[in-house]
Coordinates of C-alpha atoms and ligand atoms in Angstrom, one line a residue:
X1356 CA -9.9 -60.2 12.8
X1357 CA -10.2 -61.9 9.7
X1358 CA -14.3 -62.9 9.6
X1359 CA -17.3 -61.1 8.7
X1360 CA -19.5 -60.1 11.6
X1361 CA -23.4 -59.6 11.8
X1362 CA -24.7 -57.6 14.9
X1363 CA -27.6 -58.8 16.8
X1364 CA -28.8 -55.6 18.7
X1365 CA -30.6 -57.0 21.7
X1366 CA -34.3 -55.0 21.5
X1367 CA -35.2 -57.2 24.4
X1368 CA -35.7 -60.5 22.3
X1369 CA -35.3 -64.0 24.6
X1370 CA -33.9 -65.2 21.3
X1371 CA -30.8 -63.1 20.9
X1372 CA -28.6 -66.6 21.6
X1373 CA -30.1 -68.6 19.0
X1374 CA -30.6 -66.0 16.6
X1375 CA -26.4 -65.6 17.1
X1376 CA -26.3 -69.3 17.0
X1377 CA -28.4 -69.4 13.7
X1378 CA -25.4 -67.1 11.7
X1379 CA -22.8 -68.8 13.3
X1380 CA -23.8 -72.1 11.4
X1381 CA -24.3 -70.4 8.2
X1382 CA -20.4 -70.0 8.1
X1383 CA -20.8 -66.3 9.6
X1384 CA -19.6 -64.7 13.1
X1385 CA -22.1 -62.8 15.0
X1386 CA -22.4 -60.8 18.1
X1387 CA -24.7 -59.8 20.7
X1388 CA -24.6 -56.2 21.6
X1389 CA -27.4 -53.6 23.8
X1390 CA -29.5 -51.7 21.7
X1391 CA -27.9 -48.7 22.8
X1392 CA -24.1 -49.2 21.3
X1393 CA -23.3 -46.2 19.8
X1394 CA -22.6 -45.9 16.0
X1395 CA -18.6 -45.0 17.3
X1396 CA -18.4 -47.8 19.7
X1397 CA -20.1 -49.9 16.1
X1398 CA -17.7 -48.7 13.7
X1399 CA -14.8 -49.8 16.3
X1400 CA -15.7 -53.4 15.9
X1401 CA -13.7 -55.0 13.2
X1402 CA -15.9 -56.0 9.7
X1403 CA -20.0 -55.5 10.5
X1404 CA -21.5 -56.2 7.3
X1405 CA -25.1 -55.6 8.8
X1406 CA -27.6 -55.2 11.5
X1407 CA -30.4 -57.4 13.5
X1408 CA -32.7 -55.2 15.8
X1409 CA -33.9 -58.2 17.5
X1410 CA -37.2 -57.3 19.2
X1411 CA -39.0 -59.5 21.7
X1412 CA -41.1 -60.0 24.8
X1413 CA -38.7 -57.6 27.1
X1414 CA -39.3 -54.8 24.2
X1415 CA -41.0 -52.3 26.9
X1416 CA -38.3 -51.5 29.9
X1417 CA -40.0 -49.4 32.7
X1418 CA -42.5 -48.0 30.7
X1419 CA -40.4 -47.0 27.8
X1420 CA -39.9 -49.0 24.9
X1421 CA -36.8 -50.0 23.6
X1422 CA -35.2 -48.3 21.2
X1423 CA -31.7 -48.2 19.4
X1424 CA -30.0 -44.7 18.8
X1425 CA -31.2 -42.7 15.6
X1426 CA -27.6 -42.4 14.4
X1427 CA -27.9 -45.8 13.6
X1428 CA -30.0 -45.4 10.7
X1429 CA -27.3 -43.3 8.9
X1430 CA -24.5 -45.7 9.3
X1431 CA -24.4 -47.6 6.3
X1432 CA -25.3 -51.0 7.0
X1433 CA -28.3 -53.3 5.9
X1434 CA -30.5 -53.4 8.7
X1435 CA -33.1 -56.2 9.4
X1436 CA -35.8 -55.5 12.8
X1437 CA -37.9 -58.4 14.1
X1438 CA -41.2 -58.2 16.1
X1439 CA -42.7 -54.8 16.4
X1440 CA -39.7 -53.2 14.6
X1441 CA -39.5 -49.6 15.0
X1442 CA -40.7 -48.0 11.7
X1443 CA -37.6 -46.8 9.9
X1444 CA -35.9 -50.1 9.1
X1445 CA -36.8 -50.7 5.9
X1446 CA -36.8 -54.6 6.0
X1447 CA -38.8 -56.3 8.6
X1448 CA -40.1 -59.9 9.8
X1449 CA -42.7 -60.8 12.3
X1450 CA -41.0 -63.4 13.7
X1451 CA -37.2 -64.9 14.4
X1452 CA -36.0 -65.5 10.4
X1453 CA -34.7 -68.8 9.7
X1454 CA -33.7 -70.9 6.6
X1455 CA -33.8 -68.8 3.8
X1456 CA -34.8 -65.6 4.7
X1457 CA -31.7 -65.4 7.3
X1458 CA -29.9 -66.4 4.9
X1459 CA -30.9 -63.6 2.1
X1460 CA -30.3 -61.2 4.7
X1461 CA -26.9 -62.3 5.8
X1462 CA -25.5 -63.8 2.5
X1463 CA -27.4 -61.1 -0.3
X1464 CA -28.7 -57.9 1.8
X1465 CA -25.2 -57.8 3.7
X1466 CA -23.1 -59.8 1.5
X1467 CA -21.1 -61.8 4.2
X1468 CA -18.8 -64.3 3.7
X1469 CA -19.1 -67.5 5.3
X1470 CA -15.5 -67.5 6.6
X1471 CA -16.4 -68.0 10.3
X1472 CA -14.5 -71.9 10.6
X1473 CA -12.3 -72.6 14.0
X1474 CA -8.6 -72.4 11.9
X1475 CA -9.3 -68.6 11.6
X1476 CA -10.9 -68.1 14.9
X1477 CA -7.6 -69.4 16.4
X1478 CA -5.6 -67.7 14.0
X1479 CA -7.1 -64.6 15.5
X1480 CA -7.4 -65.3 19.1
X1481 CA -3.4 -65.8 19.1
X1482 CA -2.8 -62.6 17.7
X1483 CA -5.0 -61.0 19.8
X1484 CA -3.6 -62.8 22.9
X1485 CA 0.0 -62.2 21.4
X1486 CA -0.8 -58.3 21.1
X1487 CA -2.6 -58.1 24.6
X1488 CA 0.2 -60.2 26.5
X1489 CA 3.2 -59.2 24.6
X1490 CA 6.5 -60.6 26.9
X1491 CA 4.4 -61.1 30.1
X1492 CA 3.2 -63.9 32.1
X1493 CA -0.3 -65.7 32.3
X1494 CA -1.3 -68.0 35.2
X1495 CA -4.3 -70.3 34.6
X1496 CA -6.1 -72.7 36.8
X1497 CA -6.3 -75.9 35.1
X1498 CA -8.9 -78.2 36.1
X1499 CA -9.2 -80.6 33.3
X1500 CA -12.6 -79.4 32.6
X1501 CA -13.4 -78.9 29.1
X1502 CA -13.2 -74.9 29.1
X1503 CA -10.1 -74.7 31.1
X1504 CA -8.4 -77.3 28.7
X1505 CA -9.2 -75.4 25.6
X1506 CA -8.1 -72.0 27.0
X1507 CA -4.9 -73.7 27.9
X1508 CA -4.7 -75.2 24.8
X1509 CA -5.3 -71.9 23.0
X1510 CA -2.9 -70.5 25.6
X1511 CA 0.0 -72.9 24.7
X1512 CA -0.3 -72.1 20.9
X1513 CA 0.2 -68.1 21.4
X1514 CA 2.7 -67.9 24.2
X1515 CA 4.2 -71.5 25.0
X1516 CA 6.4 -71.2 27.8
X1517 CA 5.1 -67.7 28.9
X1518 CA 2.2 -69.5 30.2
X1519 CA 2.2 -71.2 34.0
X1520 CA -0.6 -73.8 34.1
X1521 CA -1.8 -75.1 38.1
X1522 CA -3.6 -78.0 38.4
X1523 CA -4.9 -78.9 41.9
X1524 CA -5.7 -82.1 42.7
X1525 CA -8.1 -81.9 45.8
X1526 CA -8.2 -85.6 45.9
X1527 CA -12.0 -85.8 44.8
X1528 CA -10.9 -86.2 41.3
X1529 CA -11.8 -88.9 39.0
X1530 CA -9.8 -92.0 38.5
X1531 CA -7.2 -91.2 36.2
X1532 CA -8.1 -87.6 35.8
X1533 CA -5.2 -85.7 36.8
X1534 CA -2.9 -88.3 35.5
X1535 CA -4.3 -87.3 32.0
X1536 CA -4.3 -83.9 32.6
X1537 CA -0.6 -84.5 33.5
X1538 CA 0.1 -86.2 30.5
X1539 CA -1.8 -84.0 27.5
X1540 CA -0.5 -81.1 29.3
X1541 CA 3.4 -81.7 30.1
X1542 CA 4.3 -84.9 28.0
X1543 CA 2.5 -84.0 25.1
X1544 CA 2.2 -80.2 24.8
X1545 CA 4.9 -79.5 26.7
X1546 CA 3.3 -77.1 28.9
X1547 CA 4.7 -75.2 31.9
X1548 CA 2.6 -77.2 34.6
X1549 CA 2.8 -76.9 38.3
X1550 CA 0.9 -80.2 39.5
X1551 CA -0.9 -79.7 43.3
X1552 CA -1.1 -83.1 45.2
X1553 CA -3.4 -81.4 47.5
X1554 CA -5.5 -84.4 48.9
X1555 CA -4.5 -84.8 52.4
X1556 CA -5.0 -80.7 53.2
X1557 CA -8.5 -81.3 51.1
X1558 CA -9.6 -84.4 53.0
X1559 CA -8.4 -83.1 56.1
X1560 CA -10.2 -79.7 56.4
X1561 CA -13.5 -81.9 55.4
X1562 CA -13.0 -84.7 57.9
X1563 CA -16.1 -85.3 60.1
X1564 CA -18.4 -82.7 57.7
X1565 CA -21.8 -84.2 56.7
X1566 CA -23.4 -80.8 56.0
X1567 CA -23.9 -80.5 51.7
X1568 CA -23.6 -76.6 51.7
X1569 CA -20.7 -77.2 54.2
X1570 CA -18.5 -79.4 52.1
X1571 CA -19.6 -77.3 48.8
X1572 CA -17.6 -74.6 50.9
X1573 CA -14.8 -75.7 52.4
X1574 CA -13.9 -77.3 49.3
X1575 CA -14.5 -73.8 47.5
X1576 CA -12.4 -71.6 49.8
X1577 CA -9.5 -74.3 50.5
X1578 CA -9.4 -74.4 46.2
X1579 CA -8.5 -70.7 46.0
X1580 CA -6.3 -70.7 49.0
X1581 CA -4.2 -73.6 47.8
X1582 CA -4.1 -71.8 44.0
X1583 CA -3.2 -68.5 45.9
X1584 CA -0.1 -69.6 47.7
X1585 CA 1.1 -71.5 44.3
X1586 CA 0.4 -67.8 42.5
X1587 CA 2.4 -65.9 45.4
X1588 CA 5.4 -68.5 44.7
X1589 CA 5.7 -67.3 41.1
X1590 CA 7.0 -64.0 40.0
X1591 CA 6.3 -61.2 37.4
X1592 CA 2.8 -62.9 36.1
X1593 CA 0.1 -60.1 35.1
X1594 CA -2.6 -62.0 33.6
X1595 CA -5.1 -64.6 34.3
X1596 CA -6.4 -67.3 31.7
X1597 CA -9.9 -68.0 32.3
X1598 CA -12.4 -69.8 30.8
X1599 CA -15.4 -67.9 30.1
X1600 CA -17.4 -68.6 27.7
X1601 CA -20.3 -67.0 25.4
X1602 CA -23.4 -68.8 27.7
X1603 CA -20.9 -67.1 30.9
X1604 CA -21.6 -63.5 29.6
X1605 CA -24.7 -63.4 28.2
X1606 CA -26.2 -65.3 31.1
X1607 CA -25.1 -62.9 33.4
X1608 CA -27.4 -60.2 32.0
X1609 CA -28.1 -57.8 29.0
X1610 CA -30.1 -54.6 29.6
X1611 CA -33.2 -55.4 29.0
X1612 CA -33.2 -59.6 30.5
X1613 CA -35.5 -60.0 33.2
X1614 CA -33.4 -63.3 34.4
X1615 CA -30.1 -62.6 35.9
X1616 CA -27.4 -64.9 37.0
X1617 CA -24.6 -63.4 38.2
X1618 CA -21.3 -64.1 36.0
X1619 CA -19.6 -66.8 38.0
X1620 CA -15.5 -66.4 36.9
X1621 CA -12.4 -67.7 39.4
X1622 CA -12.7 -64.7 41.6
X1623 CA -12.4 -64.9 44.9
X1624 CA -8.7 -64.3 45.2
X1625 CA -7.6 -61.4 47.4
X1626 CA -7.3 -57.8 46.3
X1627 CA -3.4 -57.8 46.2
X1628 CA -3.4 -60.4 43.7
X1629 CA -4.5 -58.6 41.0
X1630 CA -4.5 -59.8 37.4
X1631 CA -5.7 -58.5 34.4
X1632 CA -7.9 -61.5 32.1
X1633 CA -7.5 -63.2 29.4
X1634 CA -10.4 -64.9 27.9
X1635 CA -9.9 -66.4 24.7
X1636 CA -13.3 -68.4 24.3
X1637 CA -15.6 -65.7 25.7
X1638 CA -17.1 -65.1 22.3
X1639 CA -17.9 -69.2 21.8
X1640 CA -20.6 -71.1 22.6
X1641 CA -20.3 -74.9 24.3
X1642 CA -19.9 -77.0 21.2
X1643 CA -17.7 -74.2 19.6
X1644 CA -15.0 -74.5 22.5
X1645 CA -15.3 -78.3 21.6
X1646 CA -14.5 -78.0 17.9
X1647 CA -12.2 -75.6 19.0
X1648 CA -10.7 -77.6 21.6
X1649 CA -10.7 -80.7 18.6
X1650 CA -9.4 -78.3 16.4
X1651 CA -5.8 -77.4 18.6
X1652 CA -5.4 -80.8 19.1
X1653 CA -6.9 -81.7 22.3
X1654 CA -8.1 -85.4 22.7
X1655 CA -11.6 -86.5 22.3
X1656 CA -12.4 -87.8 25.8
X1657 CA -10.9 -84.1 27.0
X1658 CA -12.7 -81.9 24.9
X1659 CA -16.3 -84.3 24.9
X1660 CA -15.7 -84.9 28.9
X1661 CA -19.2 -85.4 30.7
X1662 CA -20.0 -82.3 33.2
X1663 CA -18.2 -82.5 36.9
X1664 CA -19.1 -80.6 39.4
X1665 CA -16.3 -78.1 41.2
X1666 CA -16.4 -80.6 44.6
X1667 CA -15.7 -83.2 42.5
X1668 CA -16.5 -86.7 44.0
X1669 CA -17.0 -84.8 47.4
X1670 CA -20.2 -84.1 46.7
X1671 CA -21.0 -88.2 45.3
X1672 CA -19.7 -89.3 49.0
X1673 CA -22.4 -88.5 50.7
X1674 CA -22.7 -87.0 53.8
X1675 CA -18.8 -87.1 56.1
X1676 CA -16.5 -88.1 53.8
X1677 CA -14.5 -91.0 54.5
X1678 CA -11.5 -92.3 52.7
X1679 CA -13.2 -96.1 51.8
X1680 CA -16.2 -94.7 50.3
X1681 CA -14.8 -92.1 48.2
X1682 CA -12.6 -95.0 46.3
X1683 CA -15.7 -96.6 46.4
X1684 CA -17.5 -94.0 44.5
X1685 CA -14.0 -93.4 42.3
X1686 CA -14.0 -97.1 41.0
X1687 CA -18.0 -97.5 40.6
X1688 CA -17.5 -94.3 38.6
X1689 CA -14.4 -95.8 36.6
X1690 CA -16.5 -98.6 36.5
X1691 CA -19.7 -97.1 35.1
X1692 CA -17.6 -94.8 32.8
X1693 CA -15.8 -97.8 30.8
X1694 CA -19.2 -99.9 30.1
X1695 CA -21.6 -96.9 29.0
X1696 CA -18.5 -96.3 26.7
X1697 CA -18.2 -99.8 25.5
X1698 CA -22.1 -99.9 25.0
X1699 CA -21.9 -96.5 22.6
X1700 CA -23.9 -94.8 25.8
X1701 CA -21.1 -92.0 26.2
X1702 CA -22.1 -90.4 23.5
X1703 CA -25.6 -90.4 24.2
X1704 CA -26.4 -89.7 27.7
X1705 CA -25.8 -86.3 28.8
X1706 CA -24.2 -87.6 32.4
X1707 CA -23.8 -90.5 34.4
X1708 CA -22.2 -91.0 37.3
X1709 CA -22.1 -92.9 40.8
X1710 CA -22.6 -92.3 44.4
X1711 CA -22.0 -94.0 47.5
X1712 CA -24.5 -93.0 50.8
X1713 CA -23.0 -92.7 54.2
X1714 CA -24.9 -95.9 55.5
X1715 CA -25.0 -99.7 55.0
X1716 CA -27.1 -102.4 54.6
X1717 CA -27.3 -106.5 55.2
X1718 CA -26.2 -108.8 52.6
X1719 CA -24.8 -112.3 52.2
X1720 CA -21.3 -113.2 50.9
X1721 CA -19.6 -116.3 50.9
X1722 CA -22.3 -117.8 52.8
X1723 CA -21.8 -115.1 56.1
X1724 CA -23.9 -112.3 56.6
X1725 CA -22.1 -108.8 55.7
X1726 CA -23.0 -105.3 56.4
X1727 CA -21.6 -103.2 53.2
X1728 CA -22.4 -99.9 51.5
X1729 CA -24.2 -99.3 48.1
X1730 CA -23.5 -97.6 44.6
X1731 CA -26.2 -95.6 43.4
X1732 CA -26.1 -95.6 39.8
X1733 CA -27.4 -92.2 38.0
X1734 CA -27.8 -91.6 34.2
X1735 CA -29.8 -88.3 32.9
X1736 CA -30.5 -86.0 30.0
X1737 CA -31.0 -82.6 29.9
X1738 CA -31.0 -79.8 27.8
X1739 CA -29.9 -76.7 30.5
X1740 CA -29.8 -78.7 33.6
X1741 CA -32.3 -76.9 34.9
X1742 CA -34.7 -80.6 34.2
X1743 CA -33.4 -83.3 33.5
X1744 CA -35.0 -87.0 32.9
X1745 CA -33.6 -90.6 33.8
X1746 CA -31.8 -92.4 30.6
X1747 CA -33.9 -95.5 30.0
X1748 CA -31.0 -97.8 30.0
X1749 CA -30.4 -101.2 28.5
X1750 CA -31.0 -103.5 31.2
X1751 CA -27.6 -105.8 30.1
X1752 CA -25.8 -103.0 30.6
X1753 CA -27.0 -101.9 33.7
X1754 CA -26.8 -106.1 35.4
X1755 CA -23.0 -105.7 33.8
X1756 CA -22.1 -102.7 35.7
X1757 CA -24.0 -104.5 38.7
X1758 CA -21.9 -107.3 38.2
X1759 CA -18.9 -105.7 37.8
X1760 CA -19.5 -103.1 41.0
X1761 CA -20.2 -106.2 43.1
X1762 CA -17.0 -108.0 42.3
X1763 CA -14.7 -105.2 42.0
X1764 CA -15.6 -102.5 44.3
X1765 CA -14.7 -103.6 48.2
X1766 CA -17.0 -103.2 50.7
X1767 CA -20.1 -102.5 48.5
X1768 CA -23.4 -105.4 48.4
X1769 CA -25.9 -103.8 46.9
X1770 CA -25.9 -101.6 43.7
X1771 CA -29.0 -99.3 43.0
X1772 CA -30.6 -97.4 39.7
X1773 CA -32.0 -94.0 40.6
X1774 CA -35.1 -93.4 38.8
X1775 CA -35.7 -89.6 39.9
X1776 CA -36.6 -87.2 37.6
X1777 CA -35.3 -83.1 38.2
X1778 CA -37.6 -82.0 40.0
X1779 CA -37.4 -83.0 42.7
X1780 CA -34.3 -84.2 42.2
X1781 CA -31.4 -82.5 41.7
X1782 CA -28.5 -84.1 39.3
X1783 CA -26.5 -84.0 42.3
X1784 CA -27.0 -86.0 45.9
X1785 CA -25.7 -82.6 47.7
Ligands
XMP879 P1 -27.9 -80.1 40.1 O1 -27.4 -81.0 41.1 O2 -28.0 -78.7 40.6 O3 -26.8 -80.0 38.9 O4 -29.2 -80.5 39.4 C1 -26.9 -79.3 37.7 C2 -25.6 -79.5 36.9 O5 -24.6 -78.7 37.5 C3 -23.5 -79.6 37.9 N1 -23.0 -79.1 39.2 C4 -21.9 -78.3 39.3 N2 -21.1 -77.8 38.4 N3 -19.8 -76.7 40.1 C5 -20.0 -77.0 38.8 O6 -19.2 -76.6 38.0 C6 -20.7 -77.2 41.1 O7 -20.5 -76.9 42.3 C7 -21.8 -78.0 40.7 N4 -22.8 -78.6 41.3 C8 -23.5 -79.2 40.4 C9 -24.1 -81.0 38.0 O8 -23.1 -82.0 37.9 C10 -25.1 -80.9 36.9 O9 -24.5 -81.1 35.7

């Protein structure tokens, strides 16, 4: 580990993230760890150069406060408490430091060096994966999303060949997507890549299903089962690549949080198959895995790809799928995605994407009455996803996409703008 680290001791703070994310972008790694680390487990992490005992709203657990071990006072290091700090810390702030004061602390009290950049982070994660993999294999599910591309990415650069990449295509994909993840990943970084063509097993399982929840499953389980049997076909592989990240771990709950959410990682595969993990960006936050992702070479659209859900266009078909709508939805999507990014919009708007109902409704082509589907079009911002609002968008580019939806997309005569906030909404249809 070649970087200076500052500890954030979680004292029950809601803050711990941004306070972590505040050192990071002075040029300085930091971690979160629970007030109670021992000064042994301390020393064992690789150059602390000081202490945050970040106190907060969750301070008082059960009745008792919060309180970090008393060996901790006598191990060395500059300590800095926030919010009702406990007495023997000799410098203390009322409130989350920022600007100068963080940066006294980190740069003058501890005497960090702001070496935290992405060439040494991946300079250390392939060591580390080097020394924890040694001759042995890794298997990693590669989706195309942004997280799995980095790890694989990362992956490539420490072990090469020793790495087997799947890559399922469960026919709900975008246009072109696995195409490109075909192409970074084999043609350009020469990766070990066993490609899935899994549509017809996909689209047959959900054939005549109109329940949401329903689909959401079927397309869950049948996604480990086929990346099970393409696992059982390979030999001698120990490890699994996954994509955790930072948001991943602390999400799913410190001692004192009051809001869980249970860590969701691959799981689900059968006790037999078992595999030991390698998670190479489970110390990063979102934008870090894309600087990172940048930084081993990774193409922009890859690495600064819109959020898609696991069902994939499955759940953008709405209701039974059936084989004409879902292109429907595939080329009003391709459609949508080529004119927000030739109107500078891609950058901008958090996600946008299209969706096709399972009815249809009177129009008039060609002089004949016709009885066609519609393209709902939906564009949002959002911080979390957990609210999101509708992207006011330029009504030109909104009639162009119209236009070109109308002429382009078969069996579609009426194209939509969905003006739903979440709540109610959801992002999603299903
Ligand atoms: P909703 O529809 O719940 O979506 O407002 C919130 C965000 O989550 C995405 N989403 C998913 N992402 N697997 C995922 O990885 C899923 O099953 C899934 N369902 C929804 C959605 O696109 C939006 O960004």
């Amino acid at each position: 580990m070649k970087q200076d680290m500052i500890v954030i001791l979680d004292l029950g703070s809601t803050e711990n993230a941004t306070l972590a994310r505040a050192v990071r972008e002075l040029g300085v790694y930091s971690e979160i760890h629970p007030h109670d680390i021992s000064a042994e487990e301390l020393r064992r992490l690789p150059n602390v150069k000081g202490l945050i005992l970040n106190g907060g709203e969750n301070r008082v657990v059960d009745g008792a406060p919060v309180e970090v071990s008393s060996e901790l006072y006598g191990c060395g290091l500059p300590m800095l408490a926030i919010d009702h700090p406990t007495a023997r810390c000799e410098r203390r702030l009322e409130a989350m430091p920022e600007g100068e004061a963080l940066r006294e602390f980190v740069f003058g009290a501890c005497g960090a060096q702001a070496n935290w950049n992405m060439k040494n982070f991946i300079a250390d994660q392939v060591e580390q994966i080097r020394a924890q993999v040694g001759d042995k294999k890794v298997l990693l599910a590669l989706s195309g999303g942004v997280d799995s591309s980095v790890v694989a990415a990362m992956l490539i650069k420490a072990i090469g060949k020793q790495l087997t990449c799947v890559h399922v295509n469960h026919g709900l994909m975008r246009k072109n997507e696995s195409e490109s993840v075909i192409e970074v990943f084999r043609n350009q970084l020469h990766a070990n890549l066993i490609y899935v063509d899994a549509t017809e097993r996909f689209l047959g399982k959900l054939e005549g299903v109109a329940d949401p929840e329903q689909k959401r499953k079927i397309i869950g389980g049948e996604f480990i089962r086929v990346f099970e049997e393409e696992a059982r076909k390979l030999e001698g592989i120990e490890f699994l690549g996954q994509g955790t990240i930072y948001p991943d771990i602390i999400e799913s709950g410190t001692k004192t949080a009051k809001m869980v959410k249970s860590h969701h990682n691959v799981g689900g595969l059968p006790e037999d198959l078992k595999f030991e993990l390698v998670e190479p960006l489970k110390q990063l936050f979102k934008d870090e895995v894309r600087s990172c992702g940048l930084e081993l070479g990774l193409p922009a659209s890859m690495v600064y790809r819109q959020p898609f859900p696991g069902p994939g266009l499955g759940v953008r078909c709405l209701g039974a799928i059936t084989r004409d709508r879902l292109e429907a939805v595939r080329e009003s999507d391709a459609i949508l995605r080529e004119e927000f990014a030739r109107a500078g919009l891609d950058k901008r708007v958090w996600q946008y994407f299209t969706v096709v109902p399972d009815f249809k409704s009177v129009g008039v082509k060609n002089n004949a009455r016709c009885f066609e589907y519609m393209v709902i079009v939906r564009a949002i911002n959002t911080v979390d996803a957990m609210t999101a609002s509708v992207e006011k968008v330029d009504w030109d580019v909104l009639e162009r996409v119209t236009e070109r939806i109308l002429a382009e997309v078969g069996n579609v005569n009426r194209v939509c703008y969905d003006m739903s906030p979440k709540p109610p909404a959801t992002i999603e249809f299903e």
